mmCIF file of C-alpha atoms (C1' of nucleotides) in Angstrom:
data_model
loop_
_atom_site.group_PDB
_atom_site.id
_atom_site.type_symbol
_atom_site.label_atom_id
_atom_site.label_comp_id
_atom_site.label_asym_id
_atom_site.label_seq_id
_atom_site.Cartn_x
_atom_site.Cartn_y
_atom_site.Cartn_z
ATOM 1 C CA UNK K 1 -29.043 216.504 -176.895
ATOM 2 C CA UNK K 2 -26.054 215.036 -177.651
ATOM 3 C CA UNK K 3 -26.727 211.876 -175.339
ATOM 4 C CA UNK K 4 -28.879 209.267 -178.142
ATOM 5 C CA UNK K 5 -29.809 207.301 -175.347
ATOM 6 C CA UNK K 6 -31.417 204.145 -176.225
ATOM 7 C CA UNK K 7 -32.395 202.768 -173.414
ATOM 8 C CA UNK K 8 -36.292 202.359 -172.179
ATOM 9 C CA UNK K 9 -38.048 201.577 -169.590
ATOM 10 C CA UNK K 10 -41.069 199.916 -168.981
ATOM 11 C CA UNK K 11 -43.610 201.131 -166.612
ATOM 12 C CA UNK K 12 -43.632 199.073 -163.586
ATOM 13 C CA UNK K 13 -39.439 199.937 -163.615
ATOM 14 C CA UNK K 14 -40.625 203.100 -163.514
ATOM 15 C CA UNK K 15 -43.300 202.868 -161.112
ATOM 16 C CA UNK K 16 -40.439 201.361 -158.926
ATOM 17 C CA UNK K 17 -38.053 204.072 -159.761
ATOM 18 C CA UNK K 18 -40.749 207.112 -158.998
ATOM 19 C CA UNK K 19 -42.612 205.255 -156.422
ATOM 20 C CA UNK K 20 -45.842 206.035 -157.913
ATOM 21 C CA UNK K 21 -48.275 203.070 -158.906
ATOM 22 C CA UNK K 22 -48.657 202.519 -162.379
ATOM 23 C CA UNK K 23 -51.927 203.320 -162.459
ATOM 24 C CA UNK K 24 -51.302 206.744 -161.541
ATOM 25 C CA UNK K 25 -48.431 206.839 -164.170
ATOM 26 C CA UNK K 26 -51.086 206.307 -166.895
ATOM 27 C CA UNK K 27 -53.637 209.065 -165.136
ATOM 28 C CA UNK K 28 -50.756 211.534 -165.450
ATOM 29 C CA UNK K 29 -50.148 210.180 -168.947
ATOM 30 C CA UNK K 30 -53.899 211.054 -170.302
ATOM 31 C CA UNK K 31 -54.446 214.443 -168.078
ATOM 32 C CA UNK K 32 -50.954 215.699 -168.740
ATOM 33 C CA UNK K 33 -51.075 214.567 -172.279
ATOM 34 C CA UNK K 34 -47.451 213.374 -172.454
ATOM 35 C CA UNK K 35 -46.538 211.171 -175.864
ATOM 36 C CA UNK K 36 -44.915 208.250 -174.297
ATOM 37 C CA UNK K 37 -43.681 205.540 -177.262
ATOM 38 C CA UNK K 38 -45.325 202.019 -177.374
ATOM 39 C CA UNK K 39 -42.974 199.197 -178.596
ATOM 40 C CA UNK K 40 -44.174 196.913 -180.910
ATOM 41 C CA UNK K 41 -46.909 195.266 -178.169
ATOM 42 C CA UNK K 42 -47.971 198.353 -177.320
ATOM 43 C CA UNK K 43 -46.723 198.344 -173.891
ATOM 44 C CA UNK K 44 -45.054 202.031 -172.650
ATOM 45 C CA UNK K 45 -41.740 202.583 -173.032
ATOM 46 C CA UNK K 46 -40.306 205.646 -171.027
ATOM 47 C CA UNK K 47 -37.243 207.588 -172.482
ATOM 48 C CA UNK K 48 -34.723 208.890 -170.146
ATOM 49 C CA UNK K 49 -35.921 212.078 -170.991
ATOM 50 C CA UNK K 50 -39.678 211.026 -170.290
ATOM 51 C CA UNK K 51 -38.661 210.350 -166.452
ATOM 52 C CA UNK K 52 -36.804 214.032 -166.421
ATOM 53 C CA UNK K 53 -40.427 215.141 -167.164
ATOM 54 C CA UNK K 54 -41.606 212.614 -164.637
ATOM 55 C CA UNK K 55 -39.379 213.688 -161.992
ATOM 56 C CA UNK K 56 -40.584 217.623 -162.485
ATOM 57 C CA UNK K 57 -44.382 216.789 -162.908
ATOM 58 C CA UNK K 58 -43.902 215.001 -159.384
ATOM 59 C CA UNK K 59 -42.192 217.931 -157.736
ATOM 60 C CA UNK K 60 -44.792 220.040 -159.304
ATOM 61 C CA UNK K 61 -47.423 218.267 -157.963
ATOM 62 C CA UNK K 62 -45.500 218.241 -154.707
ATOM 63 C CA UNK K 63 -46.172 222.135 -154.992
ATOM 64 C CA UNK K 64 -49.442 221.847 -155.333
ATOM 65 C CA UNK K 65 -50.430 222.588 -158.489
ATOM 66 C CA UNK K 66 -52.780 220.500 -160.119
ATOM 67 C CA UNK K 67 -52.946 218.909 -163.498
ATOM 68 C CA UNK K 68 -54.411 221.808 -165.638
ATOM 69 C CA UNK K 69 -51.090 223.796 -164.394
ATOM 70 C CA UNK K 70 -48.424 221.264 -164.261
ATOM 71 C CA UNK K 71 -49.527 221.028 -168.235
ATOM 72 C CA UNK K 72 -48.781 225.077 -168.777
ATOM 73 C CA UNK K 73 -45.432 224.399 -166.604
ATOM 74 C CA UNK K 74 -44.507 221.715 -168.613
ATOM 75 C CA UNK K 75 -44.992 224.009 -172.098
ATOM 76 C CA UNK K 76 -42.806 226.592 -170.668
ATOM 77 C CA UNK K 77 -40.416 224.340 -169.744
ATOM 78 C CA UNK K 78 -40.162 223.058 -172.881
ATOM 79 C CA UNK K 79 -39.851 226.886 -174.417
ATOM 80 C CA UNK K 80 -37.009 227.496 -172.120
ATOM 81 C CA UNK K 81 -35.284 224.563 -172.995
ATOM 82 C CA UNK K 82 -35.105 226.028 -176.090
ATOM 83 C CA UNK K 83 -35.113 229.446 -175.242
ATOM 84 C CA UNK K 84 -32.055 228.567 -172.486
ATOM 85 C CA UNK K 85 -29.547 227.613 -175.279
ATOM 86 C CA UNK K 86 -29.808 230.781 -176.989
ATOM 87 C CA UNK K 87 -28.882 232.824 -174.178
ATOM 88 C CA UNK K 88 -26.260 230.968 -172.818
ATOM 89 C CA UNK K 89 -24.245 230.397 -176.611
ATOM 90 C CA UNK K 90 -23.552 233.024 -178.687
ATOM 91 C CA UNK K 91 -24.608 233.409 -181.968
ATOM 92 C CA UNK K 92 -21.372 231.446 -183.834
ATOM 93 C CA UNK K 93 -21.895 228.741 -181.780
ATOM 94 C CA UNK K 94 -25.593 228.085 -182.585
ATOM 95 C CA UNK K 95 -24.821 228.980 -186.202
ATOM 96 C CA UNK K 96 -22.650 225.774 -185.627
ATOM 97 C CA UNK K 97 -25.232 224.260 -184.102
ATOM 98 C CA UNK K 98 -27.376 224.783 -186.899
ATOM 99 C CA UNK K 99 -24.471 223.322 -189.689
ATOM 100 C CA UNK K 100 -24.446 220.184 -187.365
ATOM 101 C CA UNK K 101 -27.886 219.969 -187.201
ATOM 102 C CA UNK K 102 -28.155 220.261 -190.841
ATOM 103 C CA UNK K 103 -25.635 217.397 -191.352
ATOM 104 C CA UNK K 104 -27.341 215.200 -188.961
ATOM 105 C CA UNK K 105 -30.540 215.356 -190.938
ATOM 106 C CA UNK K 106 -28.970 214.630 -194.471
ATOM 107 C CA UNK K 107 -27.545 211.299 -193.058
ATOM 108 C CA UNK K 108 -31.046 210.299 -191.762
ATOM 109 C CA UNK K 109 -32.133 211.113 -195.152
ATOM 110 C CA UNK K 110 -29.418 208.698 -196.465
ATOM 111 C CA UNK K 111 -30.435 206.093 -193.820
ATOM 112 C CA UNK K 112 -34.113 206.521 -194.471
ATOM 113 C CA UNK K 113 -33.731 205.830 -198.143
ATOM 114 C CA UNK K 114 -31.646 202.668 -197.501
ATOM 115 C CA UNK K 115 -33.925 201.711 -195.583
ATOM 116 C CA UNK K 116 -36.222 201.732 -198.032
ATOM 117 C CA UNK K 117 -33.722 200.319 -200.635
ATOM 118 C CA UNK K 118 -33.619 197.574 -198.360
ATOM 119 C CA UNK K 119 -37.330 197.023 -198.228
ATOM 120 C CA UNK K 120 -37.524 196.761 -201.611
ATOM 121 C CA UNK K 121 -34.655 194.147 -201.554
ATOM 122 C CA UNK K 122 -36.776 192.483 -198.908
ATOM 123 C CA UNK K 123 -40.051 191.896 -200.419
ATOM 124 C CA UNK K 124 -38.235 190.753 -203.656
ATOM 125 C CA UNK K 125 -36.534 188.513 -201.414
ATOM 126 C CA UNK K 126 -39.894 187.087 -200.087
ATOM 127 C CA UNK K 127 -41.377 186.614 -203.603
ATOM 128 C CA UNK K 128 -38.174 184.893 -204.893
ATOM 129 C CA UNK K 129 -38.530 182.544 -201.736
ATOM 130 C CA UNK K 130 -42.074 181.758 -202.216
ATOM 131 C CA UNK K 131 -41.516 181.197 -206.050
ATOM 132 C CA UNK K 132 -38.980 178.645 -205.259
ATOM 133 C CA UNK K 133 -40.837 176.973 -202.297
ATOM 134 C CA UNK K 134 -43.736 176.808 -204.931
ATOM 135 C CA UNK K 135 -41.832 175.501 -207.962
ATOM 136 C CA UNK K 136 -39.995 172.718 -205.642
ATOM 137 C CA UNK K 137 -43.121 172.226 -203.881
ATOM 138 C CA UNK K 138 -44.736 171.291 -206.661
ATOM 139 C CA UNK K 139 -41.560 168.898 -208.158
ATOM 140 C CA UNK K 140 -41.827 167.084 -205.241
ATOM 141 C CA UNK K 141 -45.550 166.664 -205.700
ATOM 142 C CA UNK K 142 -45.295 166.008 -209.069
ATOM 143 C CA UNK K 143 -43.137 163.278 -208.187
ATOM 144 C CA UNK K 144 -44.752 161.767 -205.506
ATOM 145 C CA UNK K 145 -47.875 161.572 -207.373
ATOM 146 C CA UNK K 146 -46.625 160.305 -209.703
ATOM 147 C CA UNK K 147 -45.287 157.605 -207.689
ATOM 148 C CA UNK K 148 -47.493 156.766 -205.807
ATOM 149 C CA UNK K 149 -49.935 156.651 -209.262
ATOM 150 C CA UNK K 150 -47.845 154.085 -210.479
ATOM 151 C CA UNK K 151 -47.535 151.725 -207.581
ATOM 152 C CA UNK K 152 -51.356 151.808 -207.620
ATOM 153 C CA UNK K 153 -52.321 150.340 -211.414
ATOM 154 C CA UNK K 154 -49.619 148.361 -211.948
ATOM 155 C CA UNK K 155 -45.513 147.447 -210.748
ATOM 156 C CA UNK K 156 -44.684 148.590 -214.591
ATOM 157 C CA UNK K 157 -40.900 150.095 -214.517
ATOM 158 C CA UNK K 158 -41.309 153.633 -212.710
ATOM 159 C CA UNK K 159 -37.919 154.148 -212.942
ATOM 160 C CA UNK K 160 -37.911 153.440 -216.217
ATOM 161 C CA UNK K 161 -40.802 155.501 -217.239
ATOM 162 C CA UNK K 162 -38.876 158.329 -215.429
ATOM 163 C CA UNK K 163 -35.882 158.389 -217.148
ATOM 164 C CA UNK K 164 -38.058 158.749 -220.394
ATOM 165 C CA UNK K 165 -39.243 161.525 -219.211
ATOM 166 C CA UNK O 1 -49.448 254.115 -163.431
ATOM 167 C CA UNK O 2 -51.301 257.648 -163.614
ATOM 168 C CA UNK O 3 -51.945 259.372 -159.859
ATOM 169 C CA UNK O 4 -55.790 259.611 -160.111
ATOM 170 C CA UNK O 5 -56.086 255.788 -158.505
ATOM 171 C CA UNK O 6 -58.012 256.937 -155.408
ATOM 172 C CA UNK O 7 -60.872 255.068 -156.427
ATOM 173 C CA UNK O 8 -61.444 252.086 -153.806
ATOM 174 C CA UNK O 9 -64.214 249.677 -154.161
ATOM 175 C CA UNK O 10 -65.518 247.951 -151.320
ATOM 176 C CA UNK O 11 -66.249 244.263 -150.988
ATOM 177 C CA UNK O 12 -70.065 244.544 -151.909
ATOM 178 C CA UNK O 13 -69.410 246.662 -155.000
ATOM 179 C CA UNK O 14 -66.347 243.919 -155.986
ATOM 180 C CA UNK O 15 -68.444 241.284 -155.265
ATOM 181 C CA UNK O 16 -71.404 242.846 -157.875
ATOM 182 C CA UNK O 17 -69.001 243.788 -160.462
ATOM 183 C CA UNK O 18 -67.323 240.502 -160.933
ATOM 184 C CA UNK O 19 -70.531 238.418 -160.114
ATOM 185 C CA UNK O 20 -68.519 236.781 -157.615
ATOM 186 C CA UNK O 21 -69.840 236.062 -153.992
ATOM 187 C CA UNK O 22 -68.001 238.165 -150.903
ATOM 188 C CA UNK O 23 -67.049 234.679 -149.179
ATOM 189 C CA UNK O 24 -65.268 233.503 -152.079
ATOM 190 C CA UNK O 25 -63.299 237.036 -152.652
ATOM 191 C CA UNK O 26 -62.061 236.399 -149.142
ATOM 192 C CA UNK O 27 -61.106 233.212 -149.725
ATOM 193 C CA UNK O 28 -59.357 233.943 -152.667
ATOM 194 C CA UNK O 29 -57.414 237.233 -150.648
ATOM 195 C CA UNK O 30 -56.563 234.198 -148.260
ATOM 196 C CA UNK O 31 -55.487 232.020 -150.416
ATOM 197 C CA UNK O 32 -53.755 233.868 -153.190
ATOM 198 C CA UNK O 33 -51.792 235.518 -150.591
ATOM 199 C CA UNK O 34 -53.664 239.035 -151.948
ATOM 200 C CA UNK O 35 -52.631 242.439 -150.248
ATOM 201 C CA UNK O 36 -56.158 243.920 -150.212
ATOM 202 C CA UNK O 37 -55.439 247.292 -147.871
ATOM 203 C CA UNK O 38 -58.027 248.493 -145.529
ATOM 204 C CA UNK O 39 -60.022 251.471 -144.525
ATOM 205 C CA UNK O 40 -60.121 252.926 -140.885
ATOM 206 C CA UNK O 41 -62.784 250.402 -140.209
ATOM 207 C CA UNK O 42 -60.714 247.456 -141.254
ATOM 208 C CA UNK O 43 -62.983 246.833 -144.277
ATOM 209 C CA UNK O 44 -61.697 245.685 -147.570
ATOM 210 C CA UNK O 45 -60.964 248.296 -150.136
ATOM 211 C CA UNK O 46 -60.030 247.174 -153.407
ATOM 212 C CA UNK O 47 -58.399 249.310 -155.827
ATOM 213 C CA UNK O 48 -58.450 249.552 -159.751
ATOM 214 C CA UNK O 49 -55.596 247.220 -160.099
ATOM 215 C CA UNK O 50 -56.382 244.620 -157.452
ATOM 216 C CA UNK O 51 -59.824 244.212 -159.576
ATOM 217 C CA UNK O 52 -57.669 243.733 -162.645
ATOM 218 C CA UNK O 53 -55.663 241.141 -160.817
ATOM 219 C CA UNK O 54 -59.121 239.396 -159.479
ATOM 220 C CA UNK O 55 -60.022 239.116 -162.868
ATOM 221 C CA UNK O 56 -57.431 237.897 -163.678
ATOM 222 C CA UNK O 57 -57.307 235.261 -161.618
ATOM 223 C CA UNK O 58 -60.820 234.352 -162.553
ATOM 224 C CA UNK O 59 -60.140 233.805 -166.042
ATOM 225 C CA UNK O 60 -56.903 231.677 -165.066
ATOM 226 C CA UNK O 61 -59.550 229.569 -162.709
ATOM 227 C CA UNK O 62 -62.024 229.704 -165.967
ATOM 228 C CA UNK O 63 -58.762 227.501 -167.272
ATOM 229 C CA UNK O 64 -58.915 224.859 -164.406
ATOM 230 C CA UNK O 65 -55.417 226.227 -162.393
ATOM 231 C CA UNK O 66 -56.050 225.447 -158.940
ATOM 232 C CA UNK O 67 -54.954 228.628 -156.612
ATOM 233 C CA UNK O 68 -51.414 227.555 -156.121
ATOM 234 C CA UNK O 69 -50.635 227.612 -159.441
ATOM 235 C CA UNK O 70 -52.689 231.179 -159.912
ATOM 236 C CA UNK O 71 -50.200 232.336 -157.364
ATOM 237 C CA UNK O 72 -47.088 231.304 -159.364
ATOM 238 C CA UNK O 73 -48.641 232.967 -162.356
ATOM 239 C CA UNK O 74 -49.429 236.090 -160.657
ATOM 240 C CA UNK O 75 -46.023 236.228 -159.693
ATOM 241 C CA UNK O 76 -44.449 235.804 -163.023
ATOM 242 C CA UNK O 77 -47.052 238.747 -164.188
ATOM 243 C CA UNK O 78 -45.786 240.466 -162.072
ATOM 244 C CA UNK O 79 -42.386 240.113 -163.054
ATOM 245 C CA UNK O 80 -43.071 240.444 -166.379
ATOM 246 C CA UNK O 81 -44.929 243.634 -165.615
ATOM 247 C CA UNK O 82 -41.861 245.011 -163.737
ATOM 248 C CA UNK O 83 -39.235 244.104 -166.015
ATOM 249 C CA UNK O 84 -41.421 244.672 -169.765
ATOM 250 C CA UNK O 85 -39.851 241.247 -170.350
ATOM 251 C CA UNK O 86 -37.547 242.103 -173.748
ATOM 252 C CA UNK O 87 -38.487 239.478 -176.424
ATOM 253 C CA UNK O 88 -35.758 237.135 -177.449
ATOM 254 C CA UNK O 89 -33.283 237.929 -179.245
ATOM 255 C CA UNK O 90 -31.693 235.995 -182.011
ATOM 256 C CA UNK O 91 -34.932 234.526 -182.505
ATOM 257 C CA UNK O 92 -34.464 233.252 -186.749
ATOM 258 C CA UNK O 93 -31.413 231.196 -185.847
ATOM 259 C CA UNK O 94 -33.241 229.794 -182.458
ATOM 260 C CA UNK O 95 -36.509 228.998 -184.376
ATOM 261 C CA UNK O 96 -34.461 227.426 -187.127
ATOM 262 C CA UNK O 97 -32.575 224.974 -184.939
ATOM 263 C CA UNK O 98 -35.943 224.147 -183.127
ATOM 264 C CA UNK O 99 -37.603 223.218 -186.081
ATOM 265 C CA UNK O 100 -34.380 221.033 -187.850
ATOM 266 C CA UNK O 101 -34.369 219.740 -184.433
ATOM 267 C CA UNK O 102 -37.787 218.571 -184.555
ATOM 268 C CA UNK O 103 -37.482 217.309 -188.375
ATOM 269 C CA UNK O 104 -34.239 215.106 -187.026
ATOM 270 C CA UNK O 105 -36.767 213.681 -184.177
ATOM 271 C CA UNK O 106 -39.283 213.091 -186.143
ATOM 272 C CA UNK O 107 -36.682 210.947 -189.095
ATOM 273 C CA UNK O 108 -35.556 209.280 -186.104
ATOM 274 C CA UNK O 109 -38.678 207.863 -185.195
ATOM 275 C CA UNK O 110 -39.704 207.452 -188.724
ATOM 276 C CA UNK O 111 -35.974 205.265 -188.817
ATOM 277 C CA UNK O 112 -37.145 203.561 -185.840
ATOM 278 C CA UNK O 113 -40.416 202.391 -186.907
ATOM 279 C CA UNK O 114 -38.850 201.113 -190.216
ATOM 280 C CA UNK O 115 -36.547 198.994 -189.131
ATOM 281 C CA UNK O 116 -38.182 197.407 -186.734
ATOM 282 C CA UNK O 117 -41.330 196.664 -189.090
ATOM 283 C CA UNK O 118 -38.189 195.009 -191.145
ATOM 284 C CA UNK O 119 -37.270 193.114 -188.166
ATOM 285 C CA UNK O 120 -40.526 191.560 -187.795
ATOM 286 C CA UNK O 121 -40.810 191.032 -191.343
ATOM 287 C CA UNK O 122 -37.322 189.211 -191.472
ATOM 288 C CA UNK O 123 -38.779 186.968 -188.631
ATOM 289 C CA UNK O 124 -41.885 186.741 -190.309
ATOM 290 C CA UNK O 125 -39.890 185.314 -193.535
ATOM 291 C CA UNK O 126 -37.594 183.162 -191.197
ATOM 292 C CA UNK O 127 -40.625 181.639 -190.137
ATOM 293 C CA UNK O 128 -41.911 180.991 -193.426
ATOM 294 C CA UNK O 129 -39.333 178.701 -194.688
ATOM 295 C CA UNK O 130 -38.978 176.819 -191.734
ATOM 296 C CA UNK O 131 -42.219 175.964 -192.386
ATOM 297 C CA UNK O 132 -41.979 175.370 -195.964
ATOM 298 C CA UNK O 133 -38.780 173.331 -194.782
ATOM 299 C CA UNK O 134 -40.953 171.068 -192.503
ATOM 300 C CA UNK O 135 -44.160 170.566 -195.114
ATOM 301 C CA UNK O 136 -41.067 169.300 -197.430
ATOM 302 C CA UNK O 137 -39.522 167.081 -195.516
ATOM 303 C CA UNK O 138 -42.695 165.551 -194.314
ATOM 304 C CA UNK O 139 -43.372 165.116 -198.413
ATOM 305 C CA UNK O 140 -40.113 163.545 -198.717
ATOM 306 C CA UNK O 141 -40.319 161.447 -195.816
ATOM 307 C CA UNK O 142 -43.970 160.006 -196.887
ATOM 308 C CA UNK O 143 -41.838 158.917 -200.134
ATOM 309 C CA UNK O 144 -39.425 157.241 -198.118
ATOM 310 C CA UNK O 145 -41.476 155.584 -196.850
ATOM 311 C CA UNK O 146 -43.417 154.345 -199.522
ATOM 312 C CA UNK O 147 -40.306 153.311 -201.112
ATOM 313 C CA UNK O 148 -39.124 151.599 -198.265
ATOM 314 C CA UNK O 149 -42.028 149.374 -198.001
ATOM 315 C CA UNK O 150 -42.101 148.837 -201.665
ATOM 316 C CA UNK O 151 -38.370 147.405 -201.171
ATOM 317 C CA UNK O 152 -39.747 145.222 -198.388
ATOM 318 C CA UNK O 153 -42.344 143.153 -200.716
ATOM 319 C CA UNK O 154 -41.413 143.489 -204.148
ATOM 320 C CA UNK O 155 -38.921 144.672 -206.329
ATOM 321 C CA UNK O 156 -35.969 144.023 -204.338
ATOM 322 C CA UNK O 157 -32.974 144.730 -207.077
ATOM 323 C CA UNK O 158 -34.828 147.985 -207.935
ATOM 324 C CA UNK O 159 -31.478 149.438 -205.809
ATOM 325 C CA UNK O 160 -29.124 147.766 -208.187
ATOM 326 C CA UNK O 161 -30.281 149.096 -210.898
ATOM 327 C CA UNK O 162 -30.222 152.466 -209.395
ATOM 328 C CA UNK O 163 -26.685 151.793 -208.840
ATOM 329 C CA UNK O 164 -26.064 150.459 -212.376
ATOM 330 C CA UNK O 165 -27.083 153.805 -213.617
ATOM 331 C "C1'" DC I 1 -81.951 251.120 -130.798
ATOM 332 C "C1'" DT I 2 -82.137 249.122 -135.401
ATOM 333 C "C1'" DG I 3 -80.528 248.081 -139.763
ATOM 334 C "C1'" DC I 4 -76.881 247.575 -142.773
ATOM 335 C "C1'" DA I 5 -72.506 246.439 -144.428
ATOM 336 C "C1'" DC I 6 -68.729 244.713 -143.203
ATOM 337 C "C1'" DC I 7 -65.519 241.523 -140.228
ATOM 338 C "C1'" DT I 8 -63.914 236.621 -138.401
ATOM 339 C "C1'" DG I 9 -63.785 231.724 -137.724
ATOM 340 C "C1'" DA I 10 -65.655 227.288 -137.911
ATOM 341 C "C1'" DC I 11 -67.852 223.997 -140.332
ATOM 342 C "C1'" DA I 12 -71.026 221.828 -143.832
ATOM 343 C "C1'" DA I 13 -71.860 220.754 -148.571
ATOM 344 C "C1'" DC I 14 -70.560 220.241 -152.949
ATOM 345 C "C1'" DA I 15 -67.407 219.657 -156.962
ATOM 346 C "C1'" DA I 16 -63.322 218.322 -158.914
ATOM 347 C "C1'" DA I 17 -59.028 215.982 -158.920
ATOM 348 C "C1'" DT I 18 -56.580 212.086 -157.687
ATOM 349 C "C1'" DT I 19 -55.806 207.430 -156.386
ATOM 350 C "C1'" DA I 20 -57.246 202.676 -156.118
ATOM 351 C "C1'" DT I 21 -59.561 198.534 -157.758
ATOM 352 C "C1'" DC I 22 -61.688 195.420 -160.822
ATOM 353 C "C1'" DA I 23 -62.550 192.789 -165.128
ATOM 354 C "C1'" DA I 24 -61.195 191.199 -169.503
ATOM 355 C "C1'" DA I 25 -57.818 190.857 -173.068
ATOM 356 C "C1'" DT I 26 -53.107 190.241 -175.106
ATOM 357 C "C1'" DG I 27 -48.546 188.470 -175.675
ATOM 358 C "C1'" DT I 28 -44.501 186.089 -173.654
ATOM 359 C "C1'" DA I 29 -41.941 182.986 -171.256
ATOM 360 C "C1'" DT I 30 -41.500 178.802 -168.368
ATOM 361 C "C1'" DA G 1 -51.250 174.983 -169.261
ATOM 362 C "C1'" DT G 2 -49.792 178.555 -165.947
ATOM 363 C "C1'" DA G 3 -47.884 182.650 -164.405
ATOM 364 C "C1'" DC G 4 -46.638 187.255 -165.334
ATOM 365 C "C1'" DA G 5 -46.584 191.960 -166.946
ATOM 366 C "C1'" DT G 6 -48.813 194.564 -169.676
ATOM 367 C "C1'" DT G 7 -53.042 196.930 -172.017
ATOM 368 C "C1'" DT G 8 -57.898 199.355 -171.755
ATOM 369 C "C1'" DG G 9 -62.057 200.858 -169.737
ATOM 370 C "C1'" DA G 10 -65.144 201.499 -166.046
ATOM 371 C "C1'" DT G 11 -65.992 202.550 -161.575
ATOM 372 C "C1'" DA G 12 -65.304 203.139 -156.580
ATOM 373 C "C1'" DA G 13 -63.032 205.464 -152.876
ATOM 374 C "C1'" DT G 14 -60.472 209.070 -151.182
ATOM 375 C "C1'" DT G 15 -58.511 213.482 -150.887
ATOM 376 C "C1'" DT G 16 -58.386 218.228 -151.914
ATOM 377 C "C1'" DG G 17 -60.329 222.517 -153.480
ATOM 378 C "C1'" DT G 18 -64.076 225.548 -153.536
ATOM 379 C "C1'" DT G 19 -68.288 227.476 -152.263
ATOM 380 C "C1'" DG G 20 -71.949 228.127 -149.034
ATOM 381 C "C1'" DT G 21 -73.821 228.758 -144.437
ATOM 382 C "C1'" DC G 22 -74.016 229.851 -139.682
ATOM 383 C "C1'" DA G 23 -72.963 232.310 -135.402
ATOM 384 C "C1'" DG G 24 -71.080 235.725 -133.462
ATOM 385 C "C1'" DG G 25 -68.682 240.843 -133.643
ATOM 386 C "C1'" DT G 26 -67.732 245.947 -134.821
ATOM 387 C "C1'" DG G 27 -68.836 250.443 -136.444
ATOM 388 C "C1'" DC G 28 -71.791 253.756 -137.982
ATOM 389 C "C1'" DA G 29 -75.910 256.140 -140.037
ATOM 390 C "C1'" DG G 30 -80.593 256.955 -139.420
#
DNA sequence: CTGCACCTGACAACAAATTATCAAATGTAT
DNA sequence: ATACATTTGATAATTTGTTGTCAGGTGCAG
């Protein structure tokens, strides 16, 4: 829990790591109906924590229990997990726990709201960009038709006429 | 738990009861590892509670466990029998840390998927004006161009002038 | 002795779970 | 353009789990 570890892995690394085909990695996937992430092309990413589960599904299976079961076993594990903390810390520590916990989640409420801030800031950045691009865009247009009008009827004083202007 | 258990059902009685086949009560005796006890003839006699247990076991293979993993769960209700299993304690603070810890999990991921829907947006945007960069200079160039040729045949003190000014 | 209810073990038949393979598509990098 | 690592879905092949059947045995009641 206290470990944020960032790093992924994608699923022939773990199909290497495991030694199970990859193939079988997404059969356990559906059947044991674990959430594994997607990055942004939609290819699996595995957590540290999703090759923990892995690792026990595999020495489940190594038991013999099938798919139906390993799913139960894997809910209880999960409930221990939880369950496991409170009996080995004592009620001021979790209480402390629970402050931390509390803190943690305001500053992802500040960071989600800058984030948001800054999405704003973004997409008035993009309109203030393509506002510009238009209005020069269309200067240099403007100009070049212009131009290019001018060479065509006659040789008249372009520079001229553009200074009147 | 009372001492009036002396009722003992044999196999064909069992085998009516639970609509289950004699063949596939001994299999399941074999294979669940079941301590059925015996008469003087060395037939099956099943008591009260081993029929509880068999059914049991055939709701847990109603739920698709395989008979390894009906074994592990008969053990643990067992266990759970023996010991009456005391409920958690200190279950308000427990369930109150599960569920901020979920809430933080669930910000984190929201975090996650923000930033890096800004990410592609900034790339997105970073594309744009290069583009918009290139369509210029292409518009600029033509008018080079066009200038440069109109130095070539007429107008060739059209640069002086500039310069004048 | 015969019939019945049970026993065992081996094996066949079926069902379900698991693993493997193929085709087509996508995005990325060289 | 090509190669590569993914994705999904469908389907084949294989393994394992379960149920059914068969061929003998034992004991005992009628």
């Amino acid at each position: 829990m206290t470990d944020m570890d960032e790093r992924f892995y994608k699923i022939g690394e773990v199909s290497e790591m495991l030694g199970i085909e990859q193939h079988t990695l997404r059969y356990l996937e559906n059947n044991l109906k674990l959430k594994i992430k997607r990055d942004e092309r939609s290819d699996r990413i595995y957590s540290e924590s999703d090759i923990e589960t892995l690792k026990l599904v595999l020495k489940l299976k190594e038991k013999g229990l099938n798919t139906t079961a390993i799913k139960l076993a894997l809910e209880n594990a999960e409930e221990t997990e939880e369950t496991g903390m409170a009996t080995r810390t004592n009620n001021t520590d979790l209480v402390e726990l629970v402050s931390v916990a509390r803190k943690i989640v305001e500053q992802n409420e500040e960071l989600l709201k800058q984030n948001k801030n800054m999405e704003k800031r973004m997409e008035k950045l993009e309109e203030k960009i393509e506002r510009r691009n238009e209005e020069r865009e269309k200067k240099v247009q403007e100009f070049l038709d212009l131009w290019k009008s001018e060479q065509g009827s006659k040789n008249k004083s372009w520079l001229s006429k553009l200074r009147g202007k």
